[in-house]
mmCIF file of C-alpha atoms in Angstrom:
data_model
loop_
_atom_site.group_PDB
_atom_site.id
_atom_site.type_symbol
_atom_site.label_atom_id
_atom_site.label_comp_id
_atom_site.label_asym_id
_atom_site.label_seq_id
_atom_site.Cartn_x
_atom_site.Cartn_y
_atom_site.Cartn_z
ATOM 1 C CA UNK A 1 0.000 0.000 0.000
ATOM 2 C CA UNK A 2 1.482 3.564 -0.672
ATOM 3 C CA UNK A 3 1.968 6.232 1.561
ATOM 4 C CA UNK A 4 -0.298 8.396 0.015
ATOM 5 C CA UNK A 5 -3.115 5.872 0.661
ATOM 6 C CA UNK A 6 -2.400 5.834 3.824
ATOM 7 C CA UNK A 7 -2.675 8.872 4.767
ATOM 8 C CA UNK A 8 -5.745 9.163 3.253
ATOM 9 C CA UNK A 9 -7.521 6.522 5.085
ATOM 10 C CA UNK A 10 -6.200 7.848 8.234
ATOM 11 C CA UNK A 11 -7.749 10.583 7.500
ATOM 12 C CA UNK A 12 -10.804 9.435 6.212
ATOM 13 C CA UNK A 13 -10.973 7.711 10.122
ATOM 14 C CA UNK A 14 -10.250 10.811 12.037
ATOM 15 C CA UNK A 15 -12.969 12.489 9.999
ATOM 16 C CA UNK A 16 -15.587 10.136 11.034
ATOM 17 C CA UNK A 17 -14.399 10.259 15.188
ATOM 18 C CA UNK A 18 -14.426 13.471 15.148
ATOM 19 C CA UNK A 19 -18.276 13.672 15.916
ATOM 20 C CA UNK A 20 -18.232 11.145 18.324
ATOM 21 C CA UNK A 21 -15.583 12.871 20.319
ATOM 22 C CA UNK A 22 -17.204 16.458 20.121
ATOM 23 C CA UNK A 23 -20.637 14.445 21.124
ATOM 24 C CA UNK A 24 -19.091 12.626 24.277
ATOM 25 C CA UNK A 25 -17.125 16.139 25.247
ATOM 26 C CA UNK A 26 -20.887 17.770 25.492
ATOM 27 C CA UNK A 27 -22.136 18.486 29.292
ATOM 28 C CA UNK A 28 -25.226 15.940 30.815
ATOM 29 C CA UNK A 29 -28.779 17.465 30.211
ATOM 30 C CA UNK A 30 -30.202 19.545 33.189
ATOM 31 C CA UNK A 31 -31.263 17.088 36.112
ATOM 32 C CA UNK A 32 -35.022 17.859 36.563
ATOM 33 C CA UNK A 33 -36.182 18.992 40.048
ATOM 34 C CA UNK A 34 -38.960 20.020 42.085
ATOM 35 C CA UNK A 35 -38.280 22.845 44.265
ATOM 36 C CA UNK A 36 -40.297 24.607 47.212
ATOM 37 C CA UNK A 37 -39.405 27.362 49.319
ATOM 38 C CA UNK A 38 -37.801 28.246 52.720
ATOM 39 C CA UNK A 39 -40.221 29.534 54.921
ATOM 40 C CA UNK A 40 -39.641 31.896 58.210
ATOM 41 C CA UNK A 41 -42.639 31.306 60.349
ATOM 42 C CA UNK A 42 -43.254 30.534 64.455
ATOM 43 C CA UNK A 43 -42.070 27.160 64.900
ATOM 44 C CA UNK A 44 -45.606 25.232 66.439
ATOM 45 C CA UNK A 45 -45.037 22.651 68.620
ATOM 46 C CA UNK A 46 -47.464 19.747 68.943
ATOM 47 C CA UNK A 47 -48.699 17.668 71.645
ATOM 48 C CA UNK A 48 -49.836 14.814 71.875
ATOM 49 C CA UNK A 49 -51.992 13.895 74.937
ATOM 50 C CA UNK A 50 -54.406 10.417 76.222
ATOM 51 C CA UNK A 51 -57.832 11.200 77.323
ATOM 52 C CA UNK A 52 -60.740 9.853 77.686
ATOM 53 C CA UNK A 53 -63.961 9.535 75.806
ATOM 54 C CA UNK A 54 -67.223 10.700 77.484
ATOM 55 C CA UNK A 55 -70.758 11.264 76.327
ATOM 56 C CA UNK A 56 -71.393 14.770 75.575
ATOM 57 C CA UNK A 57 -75.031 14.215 77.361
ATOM 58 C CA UNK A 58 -75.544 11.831 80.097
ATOM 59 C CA UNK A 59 -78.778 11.882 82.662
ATOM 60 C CA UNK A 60 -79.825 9.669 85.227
ATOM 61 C CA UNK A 61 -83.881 10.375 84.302
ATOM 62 C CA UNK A 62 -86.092 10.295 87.516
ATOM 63 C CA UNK A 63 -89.326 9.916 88.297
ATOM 64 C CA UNK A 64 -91.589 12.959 88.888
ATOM 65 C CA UNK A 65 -94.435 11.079 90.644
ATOM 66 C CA UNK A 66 -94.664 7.959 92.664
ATOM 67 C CA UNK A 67 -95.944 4.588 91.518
ATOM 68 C CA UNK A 68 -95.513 0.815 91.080
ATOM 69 C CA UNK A 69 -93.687 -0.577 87.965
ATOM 70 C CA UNK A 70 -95.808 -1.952 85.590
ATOM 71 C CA UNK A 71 -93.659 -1.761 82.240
ATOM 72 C CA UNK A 72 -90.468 -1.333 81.124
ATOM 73 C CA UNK A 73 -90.303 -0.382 77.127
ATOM 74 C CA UNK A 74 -86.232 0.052 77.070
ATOM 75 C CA UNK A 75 -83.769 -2.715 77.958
ATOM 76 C CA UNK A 76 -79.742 -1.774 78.919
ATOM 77 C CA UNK A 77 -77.723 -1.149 75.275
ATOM 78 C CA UNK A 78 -80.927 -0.337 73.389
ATOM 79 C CA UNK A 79 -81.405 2.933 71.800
ATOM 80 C CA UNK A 80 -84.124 5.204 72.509
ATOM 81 C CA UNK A 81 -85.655 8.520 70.719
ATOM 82 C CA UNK A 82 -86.526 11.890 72.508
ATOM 83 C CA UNK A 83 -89.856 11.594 74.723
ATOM 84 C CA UNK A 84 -89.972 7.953 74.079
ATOM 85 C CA UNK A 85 -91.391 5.985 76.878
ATOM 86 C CA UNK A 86 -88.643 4.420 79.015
ATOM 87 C CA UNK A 87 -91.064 3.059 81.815
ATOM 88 C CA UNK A 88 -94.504 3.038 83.404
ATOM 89 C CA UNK A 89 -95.784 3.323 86.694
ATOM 90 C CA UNK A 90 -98.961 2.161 88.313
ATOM 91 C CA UNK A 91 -100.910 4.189 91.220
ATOM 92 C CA UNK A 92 -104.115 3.105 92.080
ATOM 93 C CA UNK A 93 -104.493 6.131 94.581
ATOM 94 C CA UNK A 94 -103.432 8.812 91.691
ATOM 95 C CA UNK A 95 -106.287 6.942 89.688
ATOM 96 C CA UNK A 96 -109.236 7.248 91.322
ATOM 97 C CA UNK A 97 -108.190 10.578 92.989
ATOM 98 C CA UNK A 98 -108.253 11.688 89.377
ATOM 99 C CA UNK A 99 -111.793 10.474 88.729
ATOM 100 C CA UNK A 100 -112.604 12.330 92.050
ATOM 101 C CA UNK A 101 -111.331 15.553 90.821
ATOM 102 C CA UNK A 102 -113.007 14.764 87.418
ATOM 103 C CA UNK A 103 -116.641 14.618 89.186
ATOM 104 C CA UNK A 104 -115.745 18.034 90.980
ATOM 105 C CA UNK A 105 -115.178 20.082 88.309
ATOM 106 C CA UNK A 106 -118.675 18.732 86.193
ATOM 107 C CA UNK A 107 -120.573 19.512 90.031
ATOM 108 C CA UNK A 108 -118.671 22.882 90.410
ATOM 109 C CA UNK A 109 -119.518 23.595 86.795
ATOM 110 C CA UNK A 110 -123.096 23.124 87.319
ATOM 111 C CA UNK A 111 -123.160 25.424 90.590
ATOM 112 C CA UNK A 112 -121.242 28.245 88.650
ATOM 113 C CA UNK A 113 -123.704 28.127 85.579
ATOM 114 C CA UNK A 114 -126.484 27.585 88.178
ATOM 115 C CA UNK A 115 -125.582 30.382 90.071
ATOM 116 C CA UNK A 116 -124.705 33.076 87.056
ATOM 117 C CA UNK A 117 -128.632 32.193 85.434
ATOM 118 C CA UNK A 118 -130.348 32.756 89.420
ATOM 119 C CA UNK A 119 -127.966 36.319 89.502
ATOM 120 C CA UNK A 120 -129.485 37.307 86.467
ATOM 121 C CA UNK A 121 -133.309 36.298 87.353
ATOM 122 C CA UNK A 122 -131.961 38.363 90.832
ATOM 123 C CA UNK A 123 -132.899 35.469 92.978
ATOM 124 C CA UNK A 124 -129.061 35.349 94.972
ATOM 125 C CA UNK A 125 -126.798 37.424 95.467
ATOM 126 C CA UNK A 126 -123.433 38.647 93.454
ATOM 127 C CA UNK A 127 -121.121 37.468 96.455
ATOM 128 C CA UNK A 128 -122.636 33.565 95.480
ATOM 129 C CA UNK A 129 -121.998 33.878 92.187
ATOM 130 C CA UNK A 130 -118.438 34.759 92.852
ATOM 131 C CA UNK A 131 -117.704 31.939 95.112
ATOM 132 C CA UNK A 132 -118.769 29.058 93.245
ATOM 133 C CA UNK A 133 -116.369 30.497 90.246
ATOM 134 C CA UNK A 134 -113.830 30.162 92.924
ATOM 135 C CA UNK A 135 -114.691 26.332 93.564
ATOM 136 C CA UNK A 136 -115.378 25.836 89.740
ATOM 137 C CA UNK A 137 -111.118 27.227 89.466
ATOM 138 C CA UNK A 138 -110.163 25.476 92.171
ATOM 139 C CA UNK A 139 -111.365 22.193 91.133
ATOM 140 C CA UNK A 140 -110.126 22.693 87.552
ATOM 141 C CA UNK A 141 -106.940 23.655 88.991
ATOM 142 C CA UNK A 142 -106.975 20.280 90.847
ATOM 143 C CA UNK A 143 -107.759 18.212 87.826
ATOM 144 C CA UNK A 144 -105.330 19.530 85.598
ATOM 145 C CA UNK A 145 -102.790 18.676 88.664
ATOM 146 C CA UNK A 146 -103.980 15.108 89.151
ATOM 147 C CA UNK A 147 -103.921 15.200 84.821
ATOM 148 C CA UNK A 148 -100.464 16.014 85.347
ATOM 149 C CA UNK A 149 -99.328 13.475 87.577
ATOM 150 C CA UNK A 150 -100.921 10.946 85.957
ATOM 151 C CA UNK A 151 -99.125 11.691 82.463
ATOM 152 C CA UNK A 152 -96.244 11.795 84.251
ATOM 153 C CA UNK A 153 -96.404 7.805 85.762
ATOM 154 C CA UNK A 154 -95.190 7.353 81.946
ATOM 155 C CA UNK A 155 -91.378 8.425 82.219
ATOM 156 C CA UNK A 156 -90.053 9.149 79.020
ATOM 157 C CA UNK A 157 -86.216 10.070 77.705
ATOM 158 C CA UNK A 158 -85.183 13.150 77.856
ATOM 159 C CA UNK A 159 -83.028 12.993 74.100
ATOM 160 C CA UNK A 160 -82.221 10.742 71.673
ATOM 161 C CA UNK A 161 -79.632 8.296 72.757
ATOM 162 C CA UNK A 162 -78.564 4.440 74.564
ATOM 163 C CA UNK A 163 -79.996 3.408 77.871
ATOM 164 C CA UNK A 164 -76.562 2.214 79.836
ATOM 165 C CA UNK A 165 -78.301 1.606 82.770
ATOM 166 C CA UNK A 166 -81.357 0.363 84.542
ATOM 167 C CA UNK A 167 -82.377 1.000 88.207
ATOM 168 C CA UNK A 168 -85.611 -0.354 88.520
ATOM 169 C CA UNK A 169 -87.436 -3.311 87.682
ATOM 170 C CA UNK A 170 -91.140 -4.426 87.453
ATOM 171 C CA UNK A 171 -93.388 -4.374 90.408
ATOM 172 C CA UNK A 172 -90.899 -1.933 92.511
ATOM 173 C CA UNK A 173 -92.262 0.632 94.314
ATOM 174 C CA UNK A 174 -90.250 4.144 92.708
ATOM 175 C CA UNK A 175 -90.756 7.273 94.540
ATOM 176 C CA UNK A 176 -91.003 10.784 93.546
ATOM 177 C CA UNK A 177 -87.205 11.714 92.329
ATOM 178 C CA UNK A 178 -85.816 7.804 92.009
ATOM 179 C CA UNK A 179 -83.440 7.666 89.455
ATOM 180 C CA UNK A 180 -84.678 4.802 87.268
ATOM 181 C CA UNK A 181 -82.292 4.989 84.094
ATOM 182 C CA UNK A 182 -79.013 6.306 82.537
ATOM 183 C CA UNK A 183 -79.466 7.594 78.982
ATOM 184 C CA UNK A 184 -76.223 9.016 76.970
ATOM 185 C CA UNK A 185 -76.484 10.721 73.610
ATOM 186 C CA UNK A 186 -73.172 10.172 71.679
ATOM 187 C CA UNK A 187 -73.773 11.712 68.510
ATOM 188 C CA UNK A 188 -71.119 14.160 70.014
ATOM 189 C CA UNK A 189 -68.271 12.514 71.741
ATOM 190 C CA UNK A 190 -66.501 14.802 74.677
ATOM 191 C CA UNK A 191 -62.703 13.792 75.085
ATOM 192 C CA UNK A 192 -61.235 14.481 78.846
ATOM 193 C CA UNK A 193 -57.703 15.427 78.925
ATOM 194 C CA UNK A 194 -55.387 16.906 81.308
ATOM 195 C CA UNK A 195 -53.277 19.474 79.632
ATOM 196 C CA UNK A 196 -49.775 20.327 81.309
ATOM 197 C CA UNK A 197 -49.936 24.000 82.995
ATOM 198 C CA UNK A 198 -47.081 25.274 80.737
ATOM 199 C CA UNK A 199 -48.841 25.246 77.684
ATOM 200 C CA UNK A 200 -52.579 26.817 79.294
ATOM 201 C CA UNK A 201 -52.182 30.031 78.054
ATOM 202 C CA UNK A 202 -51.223 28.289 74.683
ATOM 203 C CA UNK A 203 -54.807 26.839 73.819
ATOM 204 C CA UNK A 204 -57.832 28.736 74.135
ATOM 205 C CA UNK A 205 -61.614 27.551 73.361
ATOM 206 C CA UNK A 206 -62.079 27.349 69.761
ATOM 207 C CA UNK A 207 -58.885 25.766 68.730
ATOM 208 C CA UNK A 208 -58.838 22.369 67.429
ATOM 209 C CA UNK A 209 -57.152 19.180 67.855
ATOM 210 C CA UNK A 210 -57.284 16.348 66.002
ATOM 211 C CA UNK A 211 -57.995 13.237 67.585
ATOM 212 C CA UNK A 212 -57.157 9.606 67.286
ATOM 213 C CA UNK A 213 -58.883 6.557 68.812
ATOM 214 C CA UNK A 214 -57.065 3.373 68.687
ATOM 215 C CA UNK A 215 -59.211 1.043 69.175
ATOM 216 C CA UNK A 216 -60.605 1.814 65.516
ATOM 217 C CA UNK A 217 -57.869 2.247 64.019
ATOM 218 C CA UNK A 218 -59.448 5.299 61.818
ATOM 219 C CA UNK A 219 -58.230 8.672 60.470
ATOM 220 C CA UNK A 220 -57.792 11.718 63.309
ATOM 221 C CA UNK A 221 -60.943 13.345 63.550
ATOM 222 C CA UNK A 222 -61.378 17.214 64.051
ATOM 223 C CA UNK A 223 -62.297 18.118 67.199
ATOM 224 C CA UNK A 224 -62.577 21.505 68.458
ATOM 225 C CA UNK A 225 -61.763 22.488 72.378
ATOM 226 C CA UNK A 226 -64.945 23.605 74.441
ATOM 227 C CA UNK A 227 -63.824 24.463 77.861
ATOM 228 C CA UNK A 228 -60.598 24.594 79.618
ATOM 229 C CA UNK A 229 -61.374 24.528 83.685
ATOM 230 C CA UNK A 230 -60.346 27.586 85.849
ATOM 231 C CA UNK A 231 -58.744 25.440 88.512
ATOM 232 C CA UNK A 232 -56.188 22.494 88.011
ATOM 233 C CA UNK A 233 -55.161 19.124 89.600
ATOM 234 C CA UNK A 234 -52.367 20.480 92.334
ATOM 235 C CA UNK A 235 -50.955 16.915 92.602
ATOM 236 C CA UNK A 236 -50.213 16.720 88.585
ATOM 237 C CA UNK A 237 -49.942 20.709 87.628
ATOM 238 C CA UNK A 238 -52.406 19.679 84.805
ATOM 239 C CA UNK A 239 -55.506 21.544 84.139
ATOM 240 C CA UNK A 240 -58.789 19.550 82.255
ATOM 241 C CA UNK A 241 -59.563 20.497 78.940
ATOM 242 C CA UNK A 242 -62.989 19.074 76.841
ATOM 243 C CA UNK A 243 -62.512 18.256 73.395
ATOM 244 C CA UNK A 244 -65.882 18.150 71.308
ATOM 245 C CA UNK A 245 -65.859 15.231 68.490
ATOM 246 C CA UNK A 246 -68.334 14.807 65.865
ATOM 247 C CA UNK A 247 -69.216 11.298 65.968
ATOM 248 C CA UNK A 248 -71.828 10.807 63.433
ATOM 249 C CA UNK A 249 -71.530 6.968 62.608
ATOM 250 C CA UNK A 250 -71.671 6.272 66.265
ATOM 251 C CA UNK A 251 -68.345 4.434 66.211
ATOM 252 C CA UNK A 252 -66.881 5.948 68.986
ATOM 253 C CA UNK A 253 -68.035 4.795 72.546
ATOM 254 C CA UNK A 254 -67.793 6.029 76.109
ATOM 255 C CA UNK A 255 -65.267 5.362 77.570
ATOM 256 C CA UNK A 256 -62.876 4.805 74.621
ATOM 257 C CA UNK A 257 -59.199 5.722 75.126
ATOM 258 C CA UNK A 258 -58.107 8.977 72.909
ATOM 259 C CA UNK A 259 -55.154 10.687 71.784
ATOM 260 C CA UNK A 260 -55.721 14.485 71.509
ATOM 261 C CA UNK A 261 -53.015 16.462 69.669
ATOM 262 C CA UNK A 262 -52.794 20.345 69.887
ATOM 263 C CA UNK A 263 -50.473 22.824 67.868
ATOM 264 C CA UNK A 264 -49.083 24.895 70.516
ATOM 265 C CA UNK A 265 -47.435 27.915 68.878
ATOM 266 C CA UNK A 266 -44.086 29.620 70.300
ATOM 267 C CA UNK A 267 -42.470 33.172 70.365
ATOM 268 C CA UNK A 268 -39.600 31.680 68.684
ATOM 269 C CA UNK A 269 -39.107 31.801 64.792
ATOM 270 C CA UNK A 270 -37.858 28.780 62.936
ATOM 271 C CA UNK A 271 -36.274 28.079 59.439
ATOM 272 C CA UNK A 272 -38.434 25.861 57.737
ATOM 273 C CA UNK A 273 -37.799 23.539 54.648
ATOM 274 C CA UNK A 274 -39.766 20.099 53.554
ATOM 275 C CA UNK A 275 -38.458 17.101 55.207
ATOM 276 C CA UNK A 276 -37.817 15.928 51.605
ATOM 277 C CA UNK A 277 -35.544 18.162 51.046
ATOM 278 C CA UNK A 278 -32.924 16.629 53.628
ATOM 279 C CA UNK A 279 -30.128 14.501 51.808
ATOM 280 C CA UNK A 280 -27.558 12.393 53.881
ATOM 281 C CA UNK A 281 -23.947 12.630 52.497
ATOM 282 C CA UNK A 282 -20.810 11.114 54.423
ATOM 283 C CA UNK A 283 -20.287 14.477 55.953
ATOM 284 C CA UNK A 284 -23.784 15.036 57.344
ATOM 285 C CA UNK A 285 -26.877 16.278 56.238
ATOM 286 C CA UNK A 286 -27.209 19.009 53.437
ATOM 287 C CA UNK A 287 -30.094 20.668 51.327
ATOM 288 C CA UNK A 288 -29.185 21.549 47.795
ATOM 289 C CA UNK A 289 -30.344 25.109 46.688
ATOM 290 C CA UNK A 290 -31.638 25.779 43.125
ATOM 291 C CA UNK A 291 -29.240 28.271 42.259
ATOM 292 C CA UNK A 292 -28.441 30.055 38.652
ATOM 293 C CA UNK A 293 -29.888 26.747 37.197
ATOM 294 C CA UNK A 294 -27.031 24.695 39.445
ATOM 295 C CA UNK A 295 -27.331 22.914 42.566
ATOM 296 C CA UNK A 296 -25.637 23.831 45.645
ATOM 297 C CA UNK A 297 -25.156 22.178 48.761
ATOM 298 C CA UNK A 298 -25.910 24.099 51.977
ATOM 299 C CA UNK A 299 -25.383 21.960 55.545
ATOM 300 C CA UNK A 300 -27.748 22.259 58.027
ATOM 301 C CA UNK A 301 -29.072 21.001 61.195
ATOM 302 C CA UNK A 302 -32.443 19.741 61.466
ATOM 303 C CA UNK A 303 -34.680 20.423 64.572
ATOM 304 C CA UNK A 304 -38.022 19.792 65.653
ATOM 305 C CA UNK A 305 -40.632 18.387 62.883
ATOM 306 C CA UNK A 306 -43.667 19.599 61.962
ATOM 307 C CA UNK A 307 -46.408 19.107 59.818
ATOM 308 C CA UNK A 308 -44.248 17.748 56.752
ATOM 309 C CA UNK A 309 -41.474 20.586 57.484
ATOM 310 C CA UNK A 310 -38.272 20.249 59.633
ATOM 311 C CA UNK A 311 -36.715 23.394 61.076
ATOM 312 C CA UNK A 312 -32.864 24.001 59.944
ATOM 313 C CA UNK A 313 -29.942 25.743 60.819
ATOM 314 C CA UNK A 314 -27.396 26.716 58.798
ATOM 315 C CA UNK A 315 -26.866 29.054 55.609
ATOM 316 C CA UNK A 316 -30.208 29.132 54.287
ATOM 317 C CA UNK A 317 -32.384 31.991 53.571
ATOM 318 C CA UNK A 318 -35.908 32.254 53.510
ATOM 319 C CA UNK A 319 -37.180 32.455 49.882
ATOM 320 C CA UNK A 320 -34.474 30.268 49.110
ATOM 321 C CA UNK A 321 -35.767 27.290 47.006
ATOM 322 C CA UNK A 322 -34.659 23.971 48.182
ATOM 323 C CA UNK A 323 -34.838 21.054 45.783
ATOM 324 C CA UNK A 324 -37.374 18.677 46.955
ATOM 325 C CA UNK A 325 -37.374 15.659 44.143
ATOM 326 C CA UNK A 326 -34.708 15.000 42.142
ATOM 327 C CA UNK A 327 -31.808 15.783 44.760
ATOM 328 C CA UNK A 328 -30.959 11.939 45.535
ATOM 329 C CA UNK A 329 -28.131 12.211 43.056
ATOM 330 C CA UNK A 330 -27.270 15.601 43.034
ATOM 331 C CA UNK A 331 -23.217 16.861 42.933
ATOM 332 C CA UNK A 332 -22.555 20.310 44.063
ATOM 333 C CA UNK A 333 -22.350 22.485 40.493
ATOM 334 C CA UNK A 334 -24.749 20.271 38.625
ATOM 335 C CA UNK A 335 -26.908 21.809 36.120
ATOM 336 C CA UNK A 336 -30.781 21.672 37.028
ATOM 337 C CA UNK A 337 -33.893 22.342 35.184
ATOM 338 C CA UNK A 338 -37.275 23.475 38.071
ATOM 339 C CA UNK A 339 -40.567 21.441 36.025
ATOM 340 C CA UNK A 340 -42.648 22.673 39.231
ATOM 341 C CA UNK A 341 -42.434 24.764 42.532
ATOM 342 C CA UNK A 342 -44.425 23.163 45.423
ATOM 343 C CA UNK A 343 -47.187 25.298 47.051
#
């Protein structure tokens, strides 16, 4: 082969590298990342507290007359309406006092109509007249008494809810103010808890919590704080609090253990940046910043979590956007592209 040729060919070959070389000397495309920014805020603190579950209504219904125990239309666990009948009493005496009074009113009707139609023929006197109204008003008065008590030897519930307890049974003898049943209404759930006195002037009625209930494993539910008592437990330095919980599927029973948690806000102000954001390298833990379309590695110590964020230290600025997806991989200087900023 000549010289010439070769040359040629060599050429020829360096020609065709050439683009391959140029194409492998070109940068990596932009990384794509998802940024969001640092935030200067109060740094809330949450707590987390057990409590208890109570009915929001509870009443031990009594009797408001006297009688013997002839039915009982409610049985322990059953559910009852507002003014259903829970029981009825029996009182022969009541009875036929009632007919009594019944018989006095149609006499002292008779003498009042008697006595108005002799006034007007002038045959007695005015002072007549006006006492047997008196007797006709007293023995009305009497009846609608004796009506009363009578209506009342059915005892009926004072709001919808469960009977829980039972105090009488038929044939005994219940007087005037026995308590004969416990009704609860639980469509709204009151959570007891004792809240630590450092944080009282923290919360305030109105504020809500979200609560959790074990036992059903379920979502927190909203609940809203509806009293916090003037005076606290000395022994514990705890003061009582009442959560209010919706609880209209009835799921959640008296009784039931809670967990109540507050956000309790502070006079400090935090740093804030989503805990995605974090990356551990060998030398600690860093954020990368979206800067000039390059990322850059800032350390920082975390603190105290909340709600998705984690508070930082370190050289960080709020405003600052701090890649949030895409920064698993990241080298300090690499070129990024932002597809979306997280609200």
């Amino acid at each position: 082969m000549s010289s010439s040729l070769l040359v040629r060919l060599t050429l020829f070959a360096l020609l065709l590298l050439a683009p391959l070389e140029s194409a492998s000397a070109q940068d990596p495309p932009p990384t794509a990342v998802i940024v969001a920014d640092a935030l200067q805020q109060p740094l809330e603190q949450e707590i987390s507290l057990v409590g208890t579950v109570q009915p929001r209504r509870s009443s031990l219904v009594a009797s408001e007359t006297e009688g013997r125990v002839v039915v009982r239309f409610r049985d322990i666990g059953q559910a009852v309406e507002a003014g259903e009948p829970l029981f009825r009493l029996e009182n022969d005496a009541l009875s036929a006092s009632l007919l009594e009074a019944v018989a006095d009113v149609r006499l002292h009707r008779f003498n009042q109509a008697r006595s108005a139609e002799l006034l007007r023929q002038n045959a007695v006197s005015e002072q007549i007249l006006h006492e047997d109204e008196y007797q006709f008003a007293r023995a009305r008065a009497k009846l609608q008494s004796l009506e009363n008590q009578v209506e009342d030897l059915t005892i009926r519930a004072p709001f919808t809810g469960h009977v829980v307890e039972t105090a009488s049974e038929i044939g005994e003898w219940v007087r005037r103010g026995d308590g004969v049943a416990r009704v609860i209404a639980t469509d709204t759930v009151r959570v007891h808890v004792d809240l630590p006195e450092r944080h009282v002037d923290q919360l305030q009625e109105g504020d809500k919590a979200d609560v959790v209930i074990d036992a059903l494993g379920s979502a927190p539910r909203t609940g809203r704080i509806t009293a916090i008592l003037a005076e606290g437990r000395a022994a514990s330095r705890t003061f009582p609090i009442l959560v209010d919980v919706v609880n209209a599927d009835g799921r959640i029973r008296s009784n039931m253990s809670a967990q109540v948690r507050f956000d309790v806000s502070s006079d400090a102000v935090a740093l804030l940046v989503p805990k995605d954001a974090l990356v551990n390298t060998p030398s600690g833990q860093v954020v990368f910043l979206a800067i000039d379309d390059q990322a850059v590695p800032r350390p920082v110590t975390p603190g105290l979590a909340y709600k998705g964020y984690i508070a930082v230290t370190g050289e960080l600025q709020p405003g600052d956007l701090a890649i949030i997806r895409g920064n698993e991989r990241l080298r300090d200087g690499q070129a990024v592209r932002i597809i979306r900023k997280h609200q």
